[in-house]
Amino acid sequence: MSYKLFIPGPIQVSEKTYRAMTTPVIGHRSKDFVELFQAIQPSLQKLLYTQDPVYLSTSSAWGVMEGSLRNVVKKKVLNCCSGAFSDKWYDVSLRCGLQAKELKYEWGTPIDPEDIRKELSTGEYDAITIIHNETSTGTMNPLEEIAAVLREFPEVIAIVDTVSSFSALKIDKDALGLDIILTGSQKALALPPGLALLSVSEKALKRAETVENRGYYFDFIEFQKNYEKGMTPSTPVIPLIYALKSKLEDIFEEGLENRYARHLRLNNLVREWVSKNGMELLPAPEYGSVTLNCIKNLREIDLPKLNEALKSRYNCVIDGGYGKLKGKAFRISNMGDETDETMAELLSALDSLLPEFAAK
Ligand SMILES: Cc1ncc(COP(=O)(O)O)c(C=O)c1O
């Protein structure tokens, strides 16, 4: 069973990436592992535009999302909530027993930097969580404007999730002054799931040193101690690290600017298809994501049936809406290795199916 994934993660994995994963495993305390770990660091730092270390965590993104909270929150965290994943992050703060407040928006509404300024001005907070690209609603938050506000509050550690945006557009960690950036392997990076990346500033590390009960598996200090030796705290998912190395080669071979331009171009192809078919995006277009589109189901498409036909007749799948948007909006990803041809094939398949499955 193999079909093309146009869902917003996990996404299509290339044959080259799968082949890289079959490289025989090595000891994670061996010289060969240190070479592998250190070989990918410069590319990861380049992709993140940072001098900070990039740790490798054998977990999905939630591991380091929860771990970051446990490492840096001493007083109170402001969780910016505007979709399924950002809402959940607030819940995770509470489950970790932390003082937390949600800065709440309707799904599909971007975070307003002014609201952040107002909240942080109370002096109650020492950390904030932001999801750059809310995958559930296809909304991209204005990170540069948010970061400008955050720089006014140096005591507040920013934890930024770039799970579905990392490497698809420029996110200049150091210039923006962002303390923690994290991402997962199965979205914009087009790797199978199971590996998370985490880049942590000196300031965030210093904070972690003063926080009790950080636990072990996601302890920043453990990550840093091992990073200095070219290693990870525990046995990592070595096949995915080989896959990451291979993907980084692909990314730099294509060139970052070309990669960013490709994502934008493919994303626009879908947006053109959306307007041509009398539909619209859930977020205002200027806040629409560049890695996926979340489209209001204005034509009353029977999404489960459409997806079944798409799969059986065209070997593709899209997403029929996440959480409370199920059936009301659908999502099409253009992340990873998608090309003009693969997107055109999907859109033409959808064109041929719409008359059959759209009520309007
Ligand atoms: C923006 C965002 N953050 C976090 C997650 C959680 O990732 P994972 O399930 O890999 O832990 C997702 C998953 O879809 C996501 O889209």
Tab-separated table of N, CA, C and O in Angstrom, residues 10 22 24 47 86 142 156 255 260 293 336 342 345:
chain	number	residue	atom	x	y	z
A	10	PRO	N	2.432	13.231	8.275
A	10	PRO	CA	3.665	12.997	7.539
A	10	PRO	C	3.455	13.205	6.042
A	10	PRO	O	2.349	13.016	5.541
A	22	THR	N	18.694	3.027	5.270
A	22	THR	CA	19.138	1.631	5.344
A	22	THR	C	20.648	1.524	5.568
A	22	THR	O	21.191	0.425	5.592
A	24	PRO	N	23.784	0.855	7.468
A	24	PRO	CA	23.874	0.053	8.711
A	24	PRO	C	24.112	0.936	9.941
A	24	PRO	O	24.857	1.908	9.870
A	47	LEU	N	20.622	26.422	8.223
A	47	LEU	CA	19.178	26.419	7.947
A	47	LEU	C	18.409	27.252	8.960
A	47	LEU	O	17.370	27.821	8.652
A	86	SER	N	-1.571	24.732	19.020
A	86	SER	CA	-1.256	25.766	20.013
A	86	SER	C	-2.196	25.670	21.210
A	86	SER	O	-1.774	25.890	22.352
A	142	PRO	N	2.703	36.160	12.237
A	142	PRO	CA	3.709	37.151	11.808
A	142	PRO	C	4.931	37.139	12.732
A	142	PRO	O	5.042	37.942	13.652
A	156	VAL	N	11.786	37.101	29.130
A	156	VAL	CA	10.813	36.089	28.662
A	156	VAL	C	11.475	35.205	27.601
A	156	VAL	O	11.914	35.693	26.560
A	255	GLY	N	19.510	24.731	-3.103
A	255	GLY	CA	19.775	26.135	-2.741
A	255	GLY	C	18.603	26.660	-1.926
A	255	GLY	O	17.437	26.415	-2.289
A	260	TYR	N	12.890	28.085	-1.036
A	260	TYR	CA	11.845	28.987	-0.529
A	260	TYR	C	10.901	29.396	-1.676
A	260	TYR	O	9.681	29.421	-1.517
A	293	ASN	N	-2.396	24.739	2.395
A	293	ASN	CA	-3.573	25.608	2.366
A	293	ASN	C	-4.706	24.902	3.086
A	293	ASN	O	-4.936	23.698	2.872
A	336	GLY	N	7.897	19.909	1.578
A	336	GLY	CA	8.915	18.902	1.250
A	336	GLY	C	9.382	18.955	-0.180
A	336	GLY	O	9.817	19.993	-0.675
A	342	THR	N	4.031	17.426	-9.575
A	342	THR	CA	3.229	16.631	-8.626
A	342	THR	C	2.007	17.426	-8.171
A	342	THR	O	0.923	16.862	-8.018
A	345	GLU	N	-0.562	17.454	-10.983
A	345	GLU	CA	-1.258	16.152	-11.072
A	345	GLU	C	-2.363	16.072	-10.032
A	345	GLU	O	-3.487	15.638	-10.321
